[in-house]
CSV table of C-alpha atoms in Angstrom, one decimal:
chain,number,residue,atom,x,y,z
P,16,MET,CA,-3.0,-28.9,20.6
P,17,ARG,CA,-4.7,-25.4,20.1
P,18,TRP,CA,-3.9,-23.7,23.6
P,19,LEU,CA,-0.1,-25.6,23.5
P,20,VAL,CA,-0.1,-23.3,20.5
P,21,ILE,CA,-1.0,-20.0,22.2
P,22,LEU,CA,1.3,-20.8,25.3
P,23,ALA,CA,4.7,-21.1,22.8
P,24,ALA,CA,2.9,-17.4,21.1
P,25,ALA,CA,3.2,-15.7,24.9
P,26,ALA,CA,6.2,-17.6,26.2
P,27,PHE,CA,7.6,-16.4,23.0
P,28,ALA,CA,6.7,-12.8,23.9
P,29,ALA,CA,8.0,-13.3,27.0
P,30,ALA,CA,11.6,-14.5,26.3
P,31,SER,CA,11.7,-12.5,22.7
P,32,HIS,CA,12.6,-8.5,23.4
P,33,ALA,CA,12.1,-6.1,20.6
P,34,SER,CA,15.7,-5.2,21.2
P,35,ASP,CA,17.4,-8.1,21.9
P,36,VAL,CA,20.4,-8.3,19.1
P,37,GLY,CA,21.5,-12.3,19.9
P,38,HIS,CA,21.0,-14.8,22.2
P,39,ILE,CA,22.9,-16.9,23.9
P,40,LYS,CA,24.1,-19.9,23.3
P,41,ASN,CA,26.4,-22.1,25.0
P,42,LEU,CA,27.1,-20.7,28.6
P,43,SER,CA,29.7,-22.9,31.0
P,44,GLY,CA,31.3,-20.8,34.3
P,45,ALA,CA,30.8,-17.9,36.3
P,46,VAL,CA,29.4,-15.4,33.2
P,47,HIS,CA,27.6,-11.9,33.5
P,48,VAL,CA,26.5,-9.7,31.4
P,49,GLU,CA,26.4,-5.4,32.1
P,50,ARG,CA,23.6,-3.1,31.4
P,51,ASP,CA,22.7,0.1,32.5
P,52,GLY,CA,24.8,0.0,35.9
P,53,GLN,CA,23.5,-3.8,36.4
P,54,LYS,CA,25.2,-7.2,36.5
P,55,LEU,CA,23.1,-10.0,35.5
P,56,ALA,CA,23.5,-13.5,35.9
P,57,ALA,CA,23.8,-15.0,32.3
P,58,ALA,CA,21.3,-17.8,31.6
P,59,SER,CA,21.0,-19.6,28.6
P,60,GLY,CA,19.1,-18.3,25.3
P,61,MET,CA,19.2,-15.0,27.1
P,62,GLY,CA,18.6,-11.9,24.9
P,63,VAL,CA,21.7,-9.6,24.5
P,64,ARG,CA,21.2,-6.2,24.1
P,65,GLN,CA,23.1,-3.0,22.1
P,66,SER,CA,25.6,-1.5,24.7
P,67,ASP,CA,25.7,-5.1,26.6
P,68,VAL,CA,29.1,-5.8,28.1
P,69,LEU,CA,29.6,-9.6,28.5
P,70,VAL,CA,32.1,-10.8,31.1
P,71,THR,CA,33.9,-14.6,32.1
P,72,GLY,CA,34.8,-15.1,34.8
P,73,ALA,CA,38.7,-17.6,35.4
P,74,ASP,CA,36.3,-20.9,34.3
P,75,GLY,CA,33.7,-18.9,32.1
P,76,THR,CA,33.1,-19.5,28.7
P,77,VAL,CA,30.1,-17.6,26.9
P,78,GLY,CA,28.6,-18.3,22.8
P,79,VAL,CA,26.4,-15.9,21.7
P,80,THR,CA,24.3,-15.7,18.0
P,81,PHE,CA,23.4,-12.5,16.5
P,82,LEU,CA,20.4,-11.4,14.9
P,83,ASP,CA,22.5,-11.7,11.2
P,84,ASN,CA,23.5,-15.4,12.3
P,85,SER,CA,27.0,-13.7,13.1
P,86,LEU,CA,29.1,-15.6,16.1
P,87,LEU,CA,30.7,-14.5,18.6
P,88,SER,CA,32.1,-16.5,21.8
P,89,LEU,CA,34.5,-16.0,24.2
P,90,GLY,CA,37.5,-17.4,26.5
P,91,PRO,CA,38.0,-17.4,30.2
P,92,ARG,CA,38.7,-13.8,32.6
P,93,SER,CA,37.8,-12.0,29.4
P,94,THR,CA,35.8,-8.8,28.6
P,95,LEU,CA,34.1,-7.7,25.2
P,96,ALA,CA,31.2,-4.4,24.7
P,97,ILE,CA,28.5,-4.8,22.6
P,98,ASP,CA,29.4,-0.5,20.7
P,99,ARG,CA,27.0,-1.5,18.2
P,100,PHE,CA,24.5,-3.5,16.3
P,101,LYS,CA,22.0,-2.9,13.0
P,102,PHE,CA,20.5,-5.5,11.1
P,103,ASP,CA,18.0,-5.2,8.3
P,104,THR,CA,16.9,-8.4,7.8
P,105,THR,CA,15.8,-7.5,4.4
P,106,THR,CA,18.6,-5.8,2.8
P,107,ASN,CA,21.3,-7.3,5.3
P,108,GLU,CA,22.3,-3.8,5.2
P,109,GLY,CA,24.1,-3.1,9.5
P,110,HIS,CA,26.5,-2.4,11.2
P,111,PHE,CA,28.4,-4.9,13.8
P,112,ASP,CA,31.3,-2.8,16.3
P,113,THR,CA,32.3,-4.5,19.0
P,114,SER,CA,35.5,-3.5,21.4
P,115,LEU,CA,37.3,-6.3,23.6
P,116,LYS,CA,38.7,-5.2,26.0
P,117,ARG,CA,41.3,-8.2,27.6
P,118,GLY,CA,40.8,-12.0,27.3
P,119,THR,CA,40.3,-14.3,24.1
P,120,LEU,CA,37.6,-13.9,21.6
P,121,ALA,CA,36.2,-16.0,18.9
P,122,VAL,CA,34.3,-14.7,15.4
P,123,VAL,CA,32.0,-16.5,12.3
P,124,SER,CA,30.7,-13.7,10.6
P,125,GLY,CA,27.4,-13.5,9.1
P,126,ARG,CA,24.7,-11.9,6.8
P,127,ILE,CA,26.4,-8.5,7.5
P,128,VAL,CA,29.7,-9.0,6.4
P,129,GLN,CA,28.4,-10.9,3.7
P,130,ARG,CA,26.3,-8.3,2.2
P,131,SER,CA,28.9,-5.3,3.4
P,132,PRO,CA,32.5,-6.6,4.2
P,133,GLU,CA,34.3,-4.8,7.2
P,134,GLN,CA,31.2,-3.5,8.4
P,135,MET,CA,32.0,-5.3,11.2
P,136,ARG,CA,34.8,-4.3,13.4
P,137,VAL,CA,36.3,-5.6,16.3
P,138,ARG,CA,38.6,-3.1,18.2
P,139,THR,CA,41.3,-4.3,20.6
P,140,PRO,CA,43.1,-1.1,22.9
P,141,SER,CA,45.5,-0.7,20.3
P,142,ALA,CA,43.8,-2.1,17.5
P,143,ILE,CA,40.5,-1.7,14.7
P,144,MET,CA,39.8,-5.1,13.1
P,145,GLY,CA,38.0,-4.7,9.9
P,146,VAL,CA,35.9,-8.0,8.8
P,147,ARG,CA,35.8,-9.2,5.5
P,148,GLY,CA,35.1,-12.5,6.7
P,149,THR,CA,35.2,-15.3,8.1
P,150,GLU,CA,36.5,-16.9,11.3
P,151,PHE,CA,39.2,-15.4,12.9
P,152,VAL,CA,40.4,-15.3,16.6
P,153,VAL,CA,41.8,-12.3,19.2
P,154,LYS,CA,43.6,-12.3,22.6
P,155,VAL,CA,44.0,-9.0,24.5
P,156,GLU,CA,46.5,-10.2,27.5
P,157,GLU,CA,45.5,-8.6,31.0
P,158,PRO,CA,48.2,-6.3,32.2
P,159,GLY,CA,50.4,-7.8,34.1
P,160,ARG,CA,49.8,-11.2,33.4
V,11,MET,CA,70.7,23.0,37.2
V,12,VAL,CA,70.9,24.1,40.5
V,13,ALA,CA,70.0,20.4,41.1
V,14,VAL,CA,72.5,19.0,38.9
V,15,LEU,CA,75.4,21.1,40.1
V,16,ALA,CA,73.4,20.0,44.1
V,17,ILE,CA,73.9,16.3,42.5
V,18,MET,CA,77.6,17.1,41.6
V,19,ALA,CA,79.3,18.9,45.0
V,20,LEU,CA,76.8,15.0,46.6
V,21,LEU,CA,79.1,12.8,44.5
V,22,VAL,CA,82.3,15.3,45.0
V,23,ALA,CA,81.8,14.9,49.0
V,24,ALA,CA,81.6,11.3,48.3
V,25,HIS,CA,84.8,10.9,46.2
V,26,TYR,CA,86.5,13.0,49.2
V,27,GLN,CA,84.8,11.0,51.8
V,28,LEU,CA,83.8,14.3,52.8
V,29,PRO,CA,81.1,14.5,55.5
V,30,PRO,CA,77.7,15.5,54.1
V,31,ALA,CA,77.1,17.8,57.0
V,32,ALA,CA,79.6,20.1,54.6
V,33,VAL,CA,77.6,20.2,51.6
V,34,GLU,CA,75.6,22.9,50.7
V,35,ARG,CA,71.9,21.7,50.9
V,36,PRO,CA,70.6,22.3,47.5
V,37,PRO,CA,67.0,25.0,47.8
V,38,PRO,CA,63.9,22.7,48.3
V,39,VAL,CA,62.9,21.8,44.5
V,40,VAL,CA,59.0,23.5,44.1
V,41,GLU,CA,58.0,21.6,41.2
V,42,ALA,CA,59.6,18.2,39.6
V,43,PRO,CA,61.0,18.9,36.2
V,44,ALA,CA,58.6,17.5,33.6
V,45,PRO,CA,60.6,14.3,31.5
V,46,ALA,CA,61.8,15.1,28.4
V,47,VAL,CA,59.4,11.9,27.8
V,48,ALA,CA,56.6,10.4,28.5
V,49,PRO,CA,57.1,7.1,29.3
V,50,PRO,CA,55.3,5.0,27.1
V,51,PRO,CA,52.0,3.9,28.0
V,52,PRO,CA,52.4,-0.2,29.1
V,53,VAL,CA,51.4,-1.9,26.4
V,54,LEU,CA,48.9,-5.1,26.2
V,55,ALA,CA,50.0,-7.9,24.4
V,56,GLU,CA,47.5,-8.7,21.6
V,57,LEU,CA,47.2,-11.4,18.7
V,58,VAL,CA,44.8,-11.4,15.6
V,59,VAL,CA,44.7,-14.7,13.3
V,60,VAL,CA,42.9,-15.7,11.0
V,61,LEU,CA,41.0,-19.4,10.1
V,62,PRO,CA,39.8,-21.3,7.9
V,63,SER,CA,35.8,-21.7,7.6
V,64,ALA,CA,33.5,-24.5,8.1
V,65,ASP,CA,34.0,-24.5,4.6
V,66,GLY,CA,37.2,-24.5,4.1
V,67,HIS,CA,37.4,-21.2,3.0
V,68,VAL,CA,39.9,-18.9,4.1
V,69,GLY,CA,38.7,-14.8,4.6
V,70,ALA,CA,40.2,-11.8,5.7
V,71,VAL,CA,40.8,-9.1,8.6
V,72,VAL,CA,42.0,-5.9,8.1
V,73,VAL,CA,44.2,-5.0,11.3
V,74,GLU,CA,44.9,-1.1,11.8
V,75,ARG,CA,47.2,-0.6,14.3
V,76,ALA,CA,48.8,3.0,14.4
V,77,GLY,CA,48.2,3.8,11.1
V,78,ARG,CA,49.9,1.1,9.9
V,79,ARG,CA,46.8,-1.3,8.4
V,80,ILE,CA,47.8,-4.9,7.7
V,81,VAL,CA,45.6,-7.8,5.7
V,82,LEU,CA,45.7,-11.1,7.3
V,83,ASP,CA,44.3,-13.5,4.3
V,84,GLN,CA,46.2,-16.2,4.9
V,85,PRO,CA,45.2,-19.5,7.4
V,86,TYR,CA,46.6,-18.8,10.7
V,87,ALA,CA,48.6,-15.9,9.6
V,88,ALA,CA,48.6,-13.5,12.5
V,89,ASP,CA,48.9,-9.5,13.6
V,90,ARG,CA,50.7,-9.7,16.9
V,91,VAL,CA,52.2,-7.2,19.1
V,92,GLY,CA,53.7,-6.8,22.8
V,93,TYR,CA,54.6,-9.9,22.8
V,94,GLU,CA,58.4,-9.8,21.9
V,95,SER,CA,60.4,-8.7,25.1
V,96,GLY,CA,61.5,-5.2,25.2
V,97,PRO,CA,59.7,-2.8,24.4
V,98,VAL,CA,58.9,-3.9,20.6
V,99,ARG,CA,55.3,-1.7,20.2
V,100,GLU,CA,54.5,-2.6,16.5
V,101,SER,CA,52.6,-5.3,15.4
V,102,VAL,CA,54.8,-7.9,13.7
V,103,PRO,CA,53.3,-10.2,11.5
V,104,VAL,CA,53.7,-14.2,12.0
V,105,GLN,CA,52.7,-17.0,10.1
V,106,LEU,CA,50.9,-19.5,13.3
V,107,SER,CA,50.9,-23.2,13.5
V,108,GLU,CA,47.3,-24.7,14.0
V,109,ARG,CA,48.4,-26.3,16.9
V,110,GLU,CA,49.7,-23.2,18.3
V,111,VAL,CA,46.3,-21.7,17.5
V,112,ARG,CA,43.9,-24.1,18.9
V,113,SER,CA,45.8,-24.8,22.3
V,114,THR,CA,45.8,-20.8,22.6
V,115,PHE,CA,41.9,-20.7,21.9
V,116,GLU,CA,40.3,-24.3,22.7
V,117,ALA,CA,38.6,-23.2,25.5
V,118,THR,CA,37.3,-19.9,23.8
V,119,LEU,CA,36.8,-21.7,20.3
V,120,ALA,CA,34.7,-24.5,22.3
V,121,ALA,CA,32.0,-22.3,23.5
V,122,ILE,CA,31.3,-21.1,19.1
V,123,PRO,CA,27.2,-21.7,19.2
V,124,ALA,CA,25.7,-23.8,16.9
V,125,ARG,CA,26.3,-22.7,13.1
V,126,PRO,CA,23.1,-21.4,11.9
V,127,VAL,CA,20.7,-24.1,9.7
V,128,LEU,CA,18.0,-23.7,6.9
V,129,PHE,CA,16.1,-27.4,6.2
V,130,ARG,CA,13.5,-26.9,3.4
V,131,LEU,CA,10.3,-29.5,3.6
V,132,TYR,CA,8.0,-30.3,0.3
V,133,PHE,CA,4.2,-30.9,0.3
V,134,ILE,CA,1.9,-32.2,-1.5
V,135,ARG,CA,-0.2,-30.7,-4.1
V,136,GLY,CA,-2.6,-27.7,-2.8
V,137,SER,CA,-2.6,-29.2,1.5
V,138,ASP,CA,-0.9,-29.1,4.1
V,139,GLU,CA,0.5,-32.6,4.0
V,140,LEU,CA,4.0,-33.0,3.4
V,141,THR,CA,5.1,-35.4,1.0
V,142,GLU,CA,6.8,-38.4,2.2
V,143,GLU,CA,10.9,-37.5,1.2
V,144,SER,CA,10.0,-34.6,3.2
V,145,ARG,CA,8.1,-36.7,6.3
V,146,LEU,CA,11.9,-37.9,6.9
V,147,GLU,CA,13.6,-35.5,6.4
V,148,LEU,CA,11.4,-33.8,9.4
V,149,LYS,CA,12.6,-35.8,11.4
V,150,ARG,CA,16.2,-35.9,10.9
V,151,MET,CA,15.5,-32.4,11.1
V,152,LEU,CA,13.6,-32.4,14.6
V,153,GLU,CA,16.7,-35.2,16.5
V,154,GLU,CA,19.0,-32.0,14.8
V,155,VAL,CA,17.7,-29.3,16.1
V,156,SER,CA,16.4,-31.3,19.5
V,157,ARG,CA,20.8,-31.4,19.6
V,158,ARG,CA,20.8,-27.7,20.0
V,159,THR,CA,21.3,-25.6,23.2
V,160,ALA,CA,18.1,-22.8,23.5
V,161,PRO,CA,17.2,-22.5,19.9
V,162,ASP,CA,15.6,-20.0,18.4
V,163,ILE,CA,13.5,-21.4,15.2
V,164,LEU,CA,11.5,-19.4,12.1
V,165,VAL,CA,9.1,-21.3,9.8
V,166,ILE,CA,8.1,-19.8,7.2
V,167,GLY,CA,5.9,-21.4,4.8
V,168,HIS,CA,5.3,-20.9,0.6
V,169,THR,CA,3.1,-22.6,-1.5
V,170,ASP,CA,3.2,-22.3,-5.8
V,171,ARG,CA,1.2,-20.4,-8.2
V,172,VAL,CA,-1.8,-22.8,-8.0
V,173,GLY,CA,-4.8,-21.0,-7.0
V,174,LYS,CA,-6.3,-17.8,-5.5
V,175,GLU,CA,-3.6,-15.1,-3.9
V,176,GLN,CA,-5.9,-15.1,-0.9
V,177,ASP,CA,-6.4,-18.5,-0.5
V,178,ASN,CA,-2.5,-19.2,-1.1
V,179,ASP,CA,-1.2,-16.8,1.7
V,180,GLN,CA,-3.5,-19.0,4.2
V,181,LEU,CA,-2.0,-22.1,2.4
V,182,SER,CA,1.2,-20.8,3.4
V,183,LEU,CA,0.5,-19.7,7.1
V,184,GLN,CA,-0.8,-23.3,7.6
V,185,ARG,CA,1.6,-24.8,6.2
V,186,ALA,CA,4.1,-22.9,8.6
V,187,GLU,CA,1.8,-23.3,11.6
V,188,ARG,CA,1.7,-27.5,11.1
V,189,VAL,CA,5.8,-27.3,11.2
V,190,ARG,CA,5.7,-25.3,14.2
V,191,ASP,CA,3.5,-27.7,15.8
V,192,SER,CA,5.3,-30.2,15.1
V,193,PHE,CA,8.2,-29.0,16.9
V,194,ILE,CA,6.9,-27.8,19.8
V,195,ALA,CA,4.9,-31.4,20.2
V,196,GLN,CA,8.5,-32.8,20.2
V,197,GLY,CA,9.3,-29.8,23.6
V,198,ILE,CA,11.3,-28.6,21.3
V,199,ALA,CA,12.3,-24.6,21.4
V,200,PHE,CA,8.9,-24.4,23.4
V,201,GLY,CA,8.6,-20.6,23.5
V,202,ARG,CA,11.1,-19.4,20.9
V,203,ILE,CA,9.2,-20.4,17.7
V,204,ARG,CA,7.9,-18.8,15.1
V,205,ALA,CA,5.9,-19.2,12.1
V,206,ALA,CA,4.5,-17.1,9.3
V,207,GLY,CA,3.0,-17.1,5.5
V,208,ARG,CA,4.3,-15.1,2.7
V,209,GLY,CA,2.3,-16.6,-0.1
V,210,GLU,CA,2.9,-17.1,-3.4
V,211,ARG,CA,5.0,-14.2,-3.5
V,212,GLU,CA,8.6,-15.7,-2.9
V,213,PRO,CA,8.6,-18.5,-5.1
V,214,ARG,CA,12.0,-20.6,-5.8
V,215,VAL,CA,11.4,-21.5,-9.1
V,216,PRO,CA,9.8,-18.7,-10.8
V,217,THR,CA,7.1,-19.0,-12.8
V,218,ALA,CA,3.9,-18.3,-14.2
V,219,ASP,CA,0.6,-17.6,-12.4
V,220,GLY,CA,-1.6,-21.4,-12.2
V,221,VAL,CA,1.7,-23.3,-12.5
V,222,ASP,CA,1.8,-26.2,-10.7
V,223,GLU,CA,5.7,-26.4,-9.0
V,224,PRO,CA,6.8,-28.5,-6.1
V,225,ARG,CA,9.9,-26.9,-5.4
V,226,ASN,CA,7.6,-23.6,-4.5
V,227,ARG,CA,4.9,-26.1,-2.2
V,228,ARG,CA,7.4,-25.6,0.8
V,229,VAL,CA,8.3,-24.3,4.7
V,230,GLU,CA,11.9,-22.8,5.1
V,231,ILE,CA,13.0,-23.8,8.2
V,232,ASN,CA,15.3,-21.4,9.9
V,233,VAL,CA,17.2,-22.6,13.1
V,234,ARG,CA,19.8,-20.5,14.9
């Protein structure tokens, strides 16, 4: 049993990165993450970081759970930028900003909003939404569609 | 002005069926005059809808668009822009039906991750053995967690205030590790589980030192 535990600890260290602010839980179809100019294929359990951009294809959907228990999901043909995520696990204070460039987004707010309403914001091309809680959906149509 | 005159001349010429050659050619246009009003940028159709939450509570979203603030705080209350025919570029508050919203966002809503959940398991006094009730709860918990994709699990052990603080630090960690090992033995969350002990510092029920309090002899398991 002990070696199993040690192995698990090692695997955790490998799987989790200090700057991960959330993890991909649900995944279907074509989804990728843009990070530092690279296009990474999304995978179940993969870490999501500040400044990442999540992109879904025509058949893609993705669901991400963040460190403050916020849940975000994207429908097909969607692009979402994780602009900022700061969260203090002790005080529950933080900020969470994202931008939906196109497509559909569903949000279930978490502890950041519970502690400080409107510290979670979602931007679209024409609006800024301050979140007081808890569940809502947003759609931005693609130009020419 | 010259261009306008030229156009008028052209119209006159066309009216009288004169050959175009008879019309004096306007001087070449060096620079196109700036249009009086810049064409507005294309407006993307946007929609925001507030949903009732899983527990029935309705939250609120404050939408700021073009200097206006609109608070959406009723179930399926929506704010939308660019959907109407013609150059409608202002927010239009509307009330949508649940059916409309569910069908527009069907794939998106289906992709929302499972809600984070907290479990508590209790221990026999001074040991890392679960109470009988909690042994059953552990089984149910393992089943529930095994249905999740890529779960992240945080196991935190606690003690009551019987005994020395140092011993309780050790015991709380032992309790947490014992529960963590049951996850690993089930092949759940291999590699995504952490265990920590907090000793007697964070009682659920505050007591004086030395008090035997079963509700404080626990581990709390956060599953995300």
